[in-house]
Coordinates of C-alpha atoms and ligand atoms in Angstrom, one line a residue:
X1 CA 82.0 150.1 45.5
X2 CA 83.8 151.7 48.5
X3 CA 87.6 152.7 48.6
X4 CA 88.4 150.0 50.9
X5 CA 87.1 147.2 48.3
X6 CA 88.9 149.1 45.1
X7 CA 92.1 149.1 47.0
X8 CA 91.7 145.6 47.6
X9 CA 93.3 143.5 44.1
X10 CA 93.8 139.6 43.3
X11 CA 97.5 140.4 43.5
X12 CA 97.4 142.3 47.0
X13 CA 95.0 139.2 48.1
X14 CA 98.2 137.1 47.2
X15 CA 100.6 138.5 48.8
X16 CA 98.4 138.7 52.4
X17 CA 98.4 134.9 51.4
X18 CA 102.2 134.6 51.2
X19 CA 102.3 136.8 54.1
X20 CA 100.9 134.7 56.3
X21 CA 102.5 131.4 55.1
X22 CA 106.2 132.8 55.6
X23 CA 104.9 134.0 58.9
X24 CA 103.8 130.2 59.9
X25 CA 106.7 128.6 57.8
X26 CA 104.7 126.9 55.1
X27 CA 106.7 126.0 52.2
X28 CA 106.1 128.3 48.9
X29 CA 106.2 124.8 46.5
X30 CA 104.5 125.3 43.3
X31 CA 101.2 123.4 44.8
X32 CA 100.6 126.1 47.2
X33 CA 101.3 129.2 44.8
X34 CA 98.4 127.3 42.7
X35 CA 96.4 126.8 45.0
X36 CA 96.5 130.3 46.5
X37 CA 96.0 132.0 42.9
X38 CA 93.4 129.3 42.0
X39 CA 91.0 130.1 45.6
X40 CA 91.8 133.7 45.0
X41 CA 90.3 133.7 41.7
X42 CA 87.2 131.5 42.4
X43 CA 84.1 133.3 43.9
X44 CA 82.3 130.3 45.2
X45 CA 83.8 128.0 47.8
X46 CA 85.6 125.0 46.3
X47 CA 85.4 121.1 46.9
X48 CA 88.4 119.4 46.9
X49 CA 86.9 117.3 43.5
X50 CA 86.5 120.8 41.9
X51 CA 90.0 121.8 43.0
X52 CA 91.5 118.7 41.5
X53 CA 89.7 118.9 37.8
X54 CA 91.0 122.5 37.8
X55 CA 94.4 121.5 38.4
X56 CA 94.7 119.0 36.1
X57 CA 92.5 121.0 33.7
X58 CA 95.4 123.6 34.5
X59 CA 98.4 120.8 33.7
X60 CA 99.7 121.0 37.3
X61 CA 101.0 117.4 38.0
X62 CA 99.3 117.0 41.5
X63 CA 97.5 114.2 43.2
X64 CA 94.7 114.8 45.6
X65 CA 96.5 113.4 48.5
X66 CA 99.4 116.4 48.0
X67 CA 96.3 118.7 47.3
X68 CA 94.4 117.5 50.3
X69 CA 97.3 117.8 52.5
X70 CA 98.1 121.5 51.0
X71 CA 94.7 122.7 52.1
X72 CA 95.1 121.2 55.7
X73 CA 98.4 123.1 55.6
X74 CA 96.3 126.2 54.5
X75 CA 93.3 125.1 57.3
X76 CA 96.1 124.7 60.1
X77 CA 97.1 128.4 59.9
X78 CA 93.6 129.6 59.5
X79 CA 94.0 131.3 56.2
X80 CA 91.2 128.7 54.5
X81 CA 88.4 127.7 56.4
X82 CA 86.1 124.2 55.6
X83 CA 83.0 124.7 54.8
X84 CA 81.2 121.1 56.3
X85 CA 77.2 122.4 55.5
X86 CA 77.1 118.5 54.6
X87 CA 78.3 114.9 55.1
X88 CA 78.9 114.1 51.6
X89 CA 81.0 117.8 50.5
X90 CA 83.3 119.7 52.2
X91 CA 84.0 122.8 50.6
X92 CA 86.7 125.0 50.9
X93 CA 87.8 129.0 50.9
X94 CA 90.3 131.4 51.8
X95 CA 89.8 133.8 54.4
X96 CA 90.6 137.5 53.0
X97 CA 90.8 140.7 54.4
X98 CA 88.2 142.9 53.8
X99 CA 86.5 140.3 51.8
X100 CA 82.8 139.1 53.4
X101 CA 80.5 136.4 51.6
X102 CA 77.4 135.3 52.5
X103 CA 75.8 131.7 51.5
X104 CA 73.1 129.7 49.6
X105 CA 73.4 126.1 50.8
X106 CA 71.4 122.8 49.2
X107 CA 70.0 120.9 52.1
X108 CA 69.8 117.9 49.3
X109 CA 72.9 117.4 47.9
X110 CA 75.1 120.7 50.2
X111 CA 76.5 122.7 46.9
X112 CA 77.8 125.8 48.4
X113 CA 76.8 128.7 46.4
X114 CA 77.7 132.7 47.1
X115 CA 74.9 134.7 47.2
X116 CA 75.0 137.4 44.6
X117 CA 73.0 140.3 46.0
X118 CA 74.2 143.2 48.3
X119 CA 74.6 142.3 51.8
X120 CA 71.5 143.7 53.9
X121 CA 73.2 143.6 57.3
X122 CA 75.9 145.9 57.2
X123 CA 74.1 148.8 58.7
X124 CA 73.6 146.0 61.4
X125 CA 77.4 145.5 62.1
X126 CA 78.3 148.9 62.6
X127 CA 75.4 149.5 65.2
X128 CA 76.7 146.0 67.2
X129 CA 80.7 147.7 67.1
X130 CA 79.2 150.7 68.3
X131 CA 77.0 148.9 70.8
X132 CA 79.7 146.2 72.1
X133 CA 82.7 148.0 71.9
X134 CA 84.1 144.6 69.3
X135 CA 86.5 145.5 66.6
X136 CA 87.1 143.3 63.6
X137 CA 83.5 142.3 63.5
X138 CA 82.5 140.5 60.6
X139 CA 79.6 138.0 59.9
X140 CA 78.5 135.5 57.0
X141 CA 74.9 134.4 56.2
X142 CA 73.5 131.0 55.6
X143 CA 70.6 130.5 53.3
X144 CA 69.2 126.5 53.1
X145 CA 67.1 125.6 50.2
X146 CA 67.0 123.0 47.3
X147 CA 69.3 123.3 44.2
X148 CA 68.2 123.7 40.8
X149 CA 69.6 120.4 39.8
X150 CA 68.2 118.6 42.5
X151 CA 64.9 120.4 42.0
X152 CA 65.2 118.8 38.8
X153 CA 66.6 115.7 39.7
X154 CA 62.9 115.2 42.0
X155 CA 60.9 116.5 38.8
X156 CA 62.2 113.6 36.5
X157 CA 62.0 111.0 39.1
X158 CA 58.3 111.7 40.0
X159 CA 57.6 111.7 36.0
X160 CA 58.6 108.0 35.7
Ligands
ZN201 ZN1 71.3 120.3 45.4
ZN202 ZN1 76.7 139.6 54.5

């Protein structure tokens, strides 16, 4: 763990968040201080499906059109970003400083999942700043494969 990542809490991630929606004159209604706190605290990306069974698992009286329209909101000021690996599921995260994930995506049915092992190409991001003179580069990874639920989902259809 370096310093910059220690320094970096849930509750400093929030207030970037709030930041950035005074700065762009987003409304702080209760929807939006969920929804911040809820993305925050999720590690993978989130469908708008998951998002709704959390908030209702959480008791906040909100339907997905207010939710959906929220995350645009959120989308439109580039502090979430849409994660469309797939027809059928967009998922969705926030965009954090100092915060980098890279992916494992299901060509099959497109679950979104963060890959848990440390990064190997951060070594390569400081040699391309030094060699193109960029700041604030960043990059994400995209792995494709097949789920372990769909691999199962193929192992019990081929055993009928
Ligand atoms: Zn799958
Ligand atoms: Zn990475």
């Amino acid at each position: 763990v370096t310093e910059t990542c220690k320094s970096i809490t849930p509750e400093n991630h929030l207030a970037h968040c709030l930041d950035r929606c005074r700065q762009n004159n987003l409304r702080r209604t209760r929807v939006l201080n969920w929804l911040l706190r809820e993305m925050i605290a999720a590690i993978n990306p989130l469908t708008l499906t998951q998002l709704q069974e959390r908030a209702e698992a959480g008791g906040l009286d909100c339907d997905p059109a207010t939710l959906y329209r929220q995350i645009m909101k959120l989308e439109g000021i580039g502090l979430v970003r849409r994660l469309g690996f797939h027809q059928r599921s967009n998922y969705f995260k926030l965009l954090l400083p100092g915060q980098h994930q890279d992916y494992l995506i299901c060509d099959q049915c497109g679950a979104v999942q963060v890959i848990d092992i440390e990064c190997p190409v951060h070594d390569l991001e400081d040699e391309v700043v030094e060699k193109s003179g960029f700041t604030g580069v960043h990059h994400e990874l995209e792995f494709f494969g097949v789920c372990p639920d769909c691999q199962q989902a193929e192992k019990s259809i081929a055993a009928r």
